CSV table of N, CA and C in Angstrom, one decimal:
chain,number,residue,atom,x,y,z
A,29,ARG,N,14.0,16.7,16.8
A,29,ARG,CA,14.8,15.6,17.1
A,29,ARG,C,15.6,14.8,16.1
A,30,ASN,N,17.0,14.2,16.3
A,30,ASN,CA,17.0,13.6,15.5
A,30,ASN,C,17.1,12.0,15.7
A,31,ARG,N,16.4,11.0,15.1
A,31,ARG,CA,15.8,9.8,15.0
A,31,ARG,C,16.5,8.8,13.9
A,32,PRO,N,17.9,8.8,14.0
A,32,PRO,CA,17.9,7.8,12.8
A,32,PRO,C,17.5,6.2,12.9
A,33,HIS,N,17.3,5.5,13.8
A,33,HIS,CA,16.8,4.4,13.7
A,33,HIS,C,15.3,4.0,13.3
A,34,GLN,N,14.6,5.5,12.9
A,34,GLN,CA,13.3,5.7,12.2
A,34,GLN,C,13.8,5.3,10.5
A,35,ALA,N,14.7,5.9,10.4
A,35,ALA,CA,14.9,5.5,8.7
A,35,ALA,C,15.6,4.6,8.5
A,36,SER,N,16.4,3.8,9.5
A,36,SER,CA,17.3,2.8,9.4
A,36,SER,C,16.4,1.6,8.8
A,37,PRO,N,17.1,0.8,7.9
A,37,PRO,CA,16.0,-0.3,6.9
A,37,PRO,C,16.2,-1.5,8.2
A,38,LEU,N,17.2,-1.4,8.9
A,38,LEU,CA,17.4,-2.5,9.8
A,38,LEU,C,15.5,-3.0,10.7
A,39,PHE,N,14.6,-1.7,10.9
A,39,PHE,CA,13.7,-1.5,11.5
A,39,PHE,C,12.7,-2.1,10.3
A,40,ALA,N,12.8,-2.0,9.5
A,40,ALA,CA,11.5,-2.0,8.2
A,40,ALA,C,10.9,-3.7,8.5
A,41,PRO,N,11.8,-4.6,8.4
A,41,PRO,CA,11.1,-6.0,8.4
A,41,PRO,C,10.3,-6.1,9.9
A,42,ALA,N,10.3,-5.3,11.6
A,42,ALA,CA,9.4,-5.6,12.0
A,42,ALA,C,8.3,-4.7,12.0
A,43,ARG,N,8.3,-3.6,11.1
A,43,ARG,CA,6.6,-3.2,10.7
A,43,ARG,C,6.3,-3.7,10.0
A,44,ARG,N,6.9,-4.6,8.6
A,44,ARG,CA,6.2,-5.4,7.8
A,44,ARG,C,5.9,-6.5,8.6
A,45,ARG,N,6.7,-7.2,9.5
A,45,ARG,CA,6.1,-8.4,10.2
A,45,ARG,C,4.5,-8.2,10.8
A,46,SER,N,4.3,-7.0,11.5
A,46,SER,CA,3.7,-6.6,12.1
A,46,SER,C,2.1,-6.9,11.2
A,47,SER,N,2.2,-6.0,10.1
A,47,SER,CA,1.1,-6.5,9.5
A,47,SER,C,1.0,-7.4,8.7
A,48,LEU,N,1.6,-8.4,8.6
A,48,LEU,CA,2.0,-10.0,7.9
A,48,LEU,C,0.6,-10.6,9.6
A,49,VAL,N,1.4,-10.4,10.4
A,49,VAL,CA,0.9,-11.1,11.4
A,49,VAL,C,-0.6,-10.7,11.8
A,50,LEU,N,-0.9,-9.2,11.2
A,50,LEU,CA,-2.5,-9.2,11.0
A,50,LEU,C,-3.2,-9.7,10.0
A,51,THR,N,-2.8,-9.8,9.0
A,51,THR,CA,-3.2,-10.5,7.7
A,51,THR,C,-3.2,-12.2,8.3
A,52,MET,N,-2.8,-12.5,8.9
A,52,MET,CA,-2.3,-14.1,9.3
A,52,MET,C,-3.2,-14.4,10.4
A,53,ALA,N,-3.7,-13.4,11.5
A,53,ALA,CA,-4.8,-13.7,12.3
A,53,ALA,C,-6.2,-13.4,11.5
A,54,ASP,N,-6.0,-12.9,10.5
A,54,ASP,CA,-7.6,-12.6,9.7
A,54,ASP,C,-8.2,-14.2,9.8
A,55,GLN,N,-7.2,-14.8,8.9
A,55,GLN,CA,-7.3,-16.3,8.6
A,55,GLN,C,-7.2,-17.4,9.1
A,56,ILE,N,-7.8,-16.8,10.6
A,56,ILE,CA,-7.9,-18.4,11.9
A,56,ILE,C,-8.7,-17.9,12.3
A,57,GLU,N,-9.6,-19.7,11.6
A,57,GLU,CA,-10.7,-19.4,12.5
A,57,GLU,C,-10.8,-20.7,13.7
A,58,VAL,N,-11.8,-21.1,14.5
A,58,VAL,CA,-12.1,-21.8,15.3
A,58,VAL,C,-12.6,-22.7,14.7
A,59,GLY,N,-11.9,-24.3,15.3
A,59,GLY,CA,-12.0,-25.2,14.2
A,59,GLY,C,-11.1,-25.9,13.3
A,60,MET,N,-10.1,-24.8,12.9
A,60,MET,CA,-9.2,-24.9,11.9
A,60,MET,C,-8.2,-26.0,12.6
A,61,LYS,N,-7.5,-27.0,11.0
A,61,LYS,CA,-6.3,-27.6,12.0
A,61,LYS,C,-5.1,-27.4,11.4
A,62,LEU,N,-4.2,-27.5,12.2
A,62,LEU,CA,-3.1,-26.7,11.9
A,62,LEU,C,-2.0,-27.8,12.4
A,63,HIS,N,-1.0,-27.0,12.5
A,63,HIS,CA,0.3,-27.8,13.8
A,63,HIS,C,0.8,-26.5,15.0
A,64,ALA,N,0.7,-26.5,15.8
A,64,ALA,CA,1.3,-25.5,16.9
A,64,ALA,C,2.7,-26.2,17.8
A,65,MET,N,3.3,-25.2,18.0
A,65,MET,CA,4.7,-25.6,18.5
A,65,MET,C,3.9,-26.0,20.1
A,66,TYR,N,4.6,-27.2,20.5
A,66,TYR,CA,4.6,-27.1,21.9
A,66,TYR,C,5.2,-26.4,22.9
A,67,SER,N,5.7,-27.2,24.5
A,67,SER,CA,6.6,-26.2,24.5
A,67,SER,C,7.8,-26.8,24.6
A,68,ASP,N,8.1,-28.3,24.1
A,68,ASP,CA,9.5,-28.5,23.8
A,68,ASP,C,10.2,-27.8,22.5
A,69,GLY,N,9.2,-27.4,22.1
A,69,GLY,CA,9.7,-26.5,20.5
A,69,GLY,C,9.3,-27.7,19.5
A,70,GLU,N,8.8,-28.6,19.4
A,70,GLU,CA,8.2,-29.3,18.5
A,70,GLU,C,6.9,-29.3,18.4
A,71,PHE,N,6.8,-29.2,16.6
A,71,PHE,CA,5.2,-28.9,16.5
A,71,PHE,C,4.5,-30.2,16.0
A,72,TYR,N,3.1,-30.1,16.5
A,72,TYR,CA,2.2,-31.6,16.7
A,72,TYR,C,1.1,-30.7,15.9
A,73,PRO,N,0.3,-31.9,15.9
A,73,PRO,CA,-1.2,-31.5,15.4
A,73,PRO,C,-2.0,-30.9,16.1
A,74,ALA,N,-2.9,-30.0,15.8
A,74,ALA,CA,-3.4,-29.4,16.6
A,74,ALA,C,-4.8,-28.8,15.9
A,75,GLU,N,-5.5,-28.4,16.9
A,75,GLU,CA,-7.1,-27.6,16.4
A,75,GLU,C,-7.2,-26.1,17.3
A,76,VAL,N,-7.6,-25.3,16.3
A,76,VAL,CA,-8.0,-24.0,17.0
A,76,VAL,C,-9.3,-24.2,18.1
A,77,VAL,N,-9.1,-23.7,18.8
A,77,VAL,CA,-10.3,-24.0,20.0
A,77,VAL,C,-10.9,-22.5,20.0
A,78,ALA,N,-10.0,-21.5,20.3
A,78,ALA,CA,-10.6,-19.9,20.8
A,78,ALA,C,-10.0,-19.1,20.1
A,79,VAL,N,-10.1,-17.9,19.4
A,79,VAL,CA,-9.2,-16.7,18.7
A,79,VAL,C,-9.9,-15.8,19.3
A,80,SER,N,-8.6,-15.0,20.1
A,80,SER,CA,-9.4,-13.8,21.0
A,80,SER,C,-8.7,-12.8,20.6
A,81,GLU,N,-9.5,-11.6,20.8
A,81,GLU,CA,-9.1,-10.6,19.8
A,81,GLU,C,-8.8,-9.1,21.2
A,82,SER,N,-8.6,-9.7,22.5
A,82,SER,CA,-8.3,-8.6,23.6
A,82,SER,C,-7.0,-8.3,23.3
A,83,LYS,N,-6.5,-6.9,24.0
A,83,LYS,CA,-5.2,-6.9,24.2
A,83,LYS,C,-4.7,-7.5,24.8
A,84,LYS,N,-4.9,-7.9,25.5
A,84,LYS,CA,-4.3,-8.7,26.8
A,84,LYS,C,-3.9,-10.0,26.9
A,85,ARG,N,-4.6,-10.4,25.5
A,85,ARG,CA,-4.0,-11.8,25.1
A,85,ARG,C,-3.3,-11.7,23.3
A,86,GLY,N,-2.6,-10.2,23.3
A,86,GLY,CA,-1.9,-9.7,21.8
A,86,GLY,C,-0.9,-10.5,21.9
A,87,LYS,N,-0.1,-11.1,22.7
A,87,LYS,CA,1.1,-11.7,22.3
A,87,LYS,C,0.8,-12.9,22.2
A,88,ALA,N,-0.2,-13.9,22.9
A,88,ALA,CA,-0.5,-15.2,22.7
A,88,ALA,C,-2.0,-15.5,22.0
A,89,PRO,N,-2.7,-14.8,21.3
A,89,PRO,CA,-4.3,-14.6,20.9
A,89,PRO,C,-4.9,-16.0,20.5
A,90,ILE,N,-4.0,-17.1,19.6
A,90,ILE,CA,-5.4,-18.4,19.5
A,90,ILE,C,-4.6,-19.6,20.4
A,91,ARG,N,-5.6,-20.0,20.7
A,91,ARG,CA,-5.9,-21.2,21.6
A,91,ARG,C,-6.0,-22.7,21.1
A,92,VAL,N,-5.4,-23.2,21.4
A,92,VAL,CA,-5.1,-24.8,20.5
A,92,VAL,C,-5.4,-25.8,21.1
A,93,HIS,N,-5.7,-26.8,20.8
A,93,HIS,CA,-6.0,-28.4,21.5
A,93,HIS,C,-5.2,-29.4,20.4
A,94,PHE,N,-4.0,-29.8,21.4
A,94,PHE,CA,-3.3,-30.8,20.9
A,94,PHE,C,-4.1,-32.1,20.4
A,95,SER,N,-4.3,-32.5,19.3
A,95,SER,CA,-4.8,-33.9,19.4
A,95,SER,C,-3.9,-35.3,19.7
A,96,GLY,N,-5.3,-36.1,20.5
A,96,GLY,CA,-5.2,-36.8,21.2
A,96,GLY,C,-4.6,-36.3,22.6
A,97,TYR,N,-4.7,-35.1,23.0
A,97,TYR,CA,-4.3,-35.3,24.5
A,97,TYR,C,-5.6,-34.5,25.4
A,98,ASP,N,-5.7,-34.2,26.4
A,98,ASP,CA,-6.9,-33.7,27.1
A,98,ASP,C,-6.9,-31.9,27.1
A,99,ALA,N,-8.2,-31.8,27.4
A,99,ALA,CA,-8.4,-30.4,26.9
A,99,ALA,C,-8.0,-29.4,28.3
A,100,SER,N,-7.1,-30.1,29.2
A,100,SER,CA,-6.3,-29.9,30.1
A,100,SER,C,-4.7,-29.5,29.4
A,101,GLU,N,-4.3,-29.5,28.4
A,101,GLU,CA,-3.0,-29.5,27.7
A,101,GLU,C,-3.3,-28.5,27.0
A,102,ASP,N,-4.6,-27.9,26.4
A,102,ASP,CA,-4.9,-26.7,25.5
A,102,ASP,C,-4.0,-25.2,26.1
A,103,VAL,N,-3.7,-24.6,25.1
A,103,VAL,CA,-2.4,-23.4,25.5
A,103,VAL,C,-2.7,-22.6,24.3
A,104,TRP,N,-2.3,-21.1,25.3
A,104,TRP,CA,-2.6,-20.4,24.2
A,104,TRP,C,-1.2,-19.9,23.6
A,105,VAL,N,-1.4,-19.8,22.3
A,105,VAL,CA,0.2,-19.7,21.4
A,105,VAL,C,0.2,-18.5,20.6
A,106,SER,N,1.5,-18.1,20.3
A,106,SER,CA,1.2,-17.0,19.5
A,106,SER,C,1.7,-17.4,18.0
A,107,LEU,N,1.2,-16.2,16.7
A,107,LEU,CA,0.9,-16.9,15.5
A,107,LEU,C,2.4,-17.3,15.4
A,108,ASP,N,3.6,-16.9,15.7
A,108,ASP,CA,5.0,-17.4,14.8
A,108,ASP,C,4.6,-18.8,15.4
A,109,LYS,N,3.9,-19.6,16.4
A,109,LYS,CA,4.1,-20.7,16.7
A,109,LYS,C,3.0,-21.6,16.4
A,110,LEU,N,2.5,-21.3,15.2
A,110,LEU,CA,1.3,-22.1,14.1
A,110,LEU,C,2.2,-22.2,12.6
A,111,LYS,N,1.7,-23.4,12.1
A,111,LYS,CA,1.8,-23.7,10.8
A,111,LYS,C,1.0,-24.5,10.2
A,112,SER,N,0.8,-23.8,8.7
A,112,SER,CA,-0.5,-24.2,8.0
A,112,SER,C,-0.5,-23.7,6.8
A,113,LYS,N,-0.6,-24.8,5.8
A,113,LYS,CA,-0.4,-24.2,4.3
A,113,LYS,C,-1.6,-23.5,4.0
A,114,LYS,N,-2.5,-23.1,4.8
A,114,LYS,CA,-3.8,-22.5,4.9
A,114,LYS,C,-3.2,-21.2,4.9
A,115,LEU,N,-2.1,-20.6,5.7
A,115,LEU,CA,-1.6,-19.3,6.4
A,115,LEU,C,-1.3,-19.1,5.5
A,116,LYS,N,-0.9,-17.8,4.7
A,116,LYS,CA,-0.8,-17.2,3.4
A,116,LYS,C,0.2,-15.8,4.1
A,117,LEU,N,1.6,-16.1,4.1
A,117,LEU,CA,2.3,-15.0,5.5
A,117,LEU,C,2.4,-13.7,4.3
A,118,GLU,N,2.4,-13.9,3.2
A,118,GLU,CA,2.8,-12.4,1.7
A,118,GLU,C,2.4,-12.9,0.9
A,119,PRO,N,2.0,-12.3,0.0
A,119,PRO,CA,1.9,-13.0,-1.7
A,119,PRO,C,3.3,-12.7,-2.4
A,120,LYS,N,3.4,-13.9,-3.0
A,120,LYS,CA,4.7,-13.6,-3.9
A,120,LYS,C,4.8,-12.8,-4.9
A,121,ALA,N,5.4,-12.2,-4.5
A,121,ALA,CA,5.7,-11.4,-6.1
A,121,ALA,C,6.2,-12.0,-7.2
A,122,ALA,N,5.8,-10.7,-8.6
A,122,ALA,CA,6.3,-11.8,-9.6
A,122,ALA,C,7.8,-11.7,-9.8
A,123,LYS,N,8.4,-12.4,-10.5
A,123,LYS,CA,9.8,-12.4,-10.4
A,123,LYS,C,9.9,-11.5,-11.6
A,124,ALA,N,10.8,-10.4,-11.9
A,124,ALA,CA,10.9,-9.4,-13.1
A,124,ALA,C,12.0,-10.3,-13.8
A,125,GLU,N,11.5,-10.3,-15.6
A,125,GLU,CA,12.3,-11.0,-16.6
A,125,GLU,C,13.9,-10.6,-16.3
A,126,PRO,N,14.4,-11.5,-16.5
A,126,PRO,CA,16.0,-11.5,-16.6
A,126,PRO,C,16.4,-10.5,-17.5
A,127,LYS,N,17.1,-9.6,-18.0
A,127,LYS,CA,18.0,-8.9,-18.7
A,127,LYS,C,18.5,-10.1,-20.3
A,128,ALA,N,17.9,-9.8,-21.2
A,128,ALA,CA,18.8,-10.6,-22.1
A,128,ALA,C,20.2,-10.4,-22.6
A,129,LYS,N,20.9,-11.4,-22.2
A,129,LYS,CA,22.4,-11.1,-22.4
A,129,LYS,C,22.9,-11.2,-23.6
A,130,ALA,N,23.9,-10.2,-23.9
A,130,ALA,CA,24.3,-10.1,-25.2
A,130,ALA,C,25.4,-11.3,-25.7
A,131,LYS,N,24.9,-11.5,-27.1
A,131,LYS,CA,25.7,-13.2,-27.6
A,131,LYS,C,27.2,-12.7,-27.9
A,132,ALA,N,27.8,-13.3,-27.8
A,132,ALA,CA,29.6,-13.7,-28.1
A,132,ALA,C,29.7,-13.8,-29.7
A,133,LYS,N,30.5,-13.1,-30.0
A,133,LYS,CA,30.8,-13.0,-31.4
A,133,LYS,C,31.8,-14.0,-31.5
């Protein structure tokens, strides 16, 4: 059976993204300070209070506590709703050296 979408480069980022998410999830620990997106779409200082490995929590595996708010405001969030300099999305590839240009005579 011909499945053109499997070979399509349009679907490559999704596959790469899933491996990045796994890498990112491995870096998150309870007690880690970061910024998390609240329901208003803005990022606020937060602390990780739980990390779930359950399949049921697959879409939002990280529970965060927003600094300065009650525990009743703690929410489960997905990895794309977190920001921190400690989270490395993917290693930066070394840039190739530019080719030398011919000198004009």
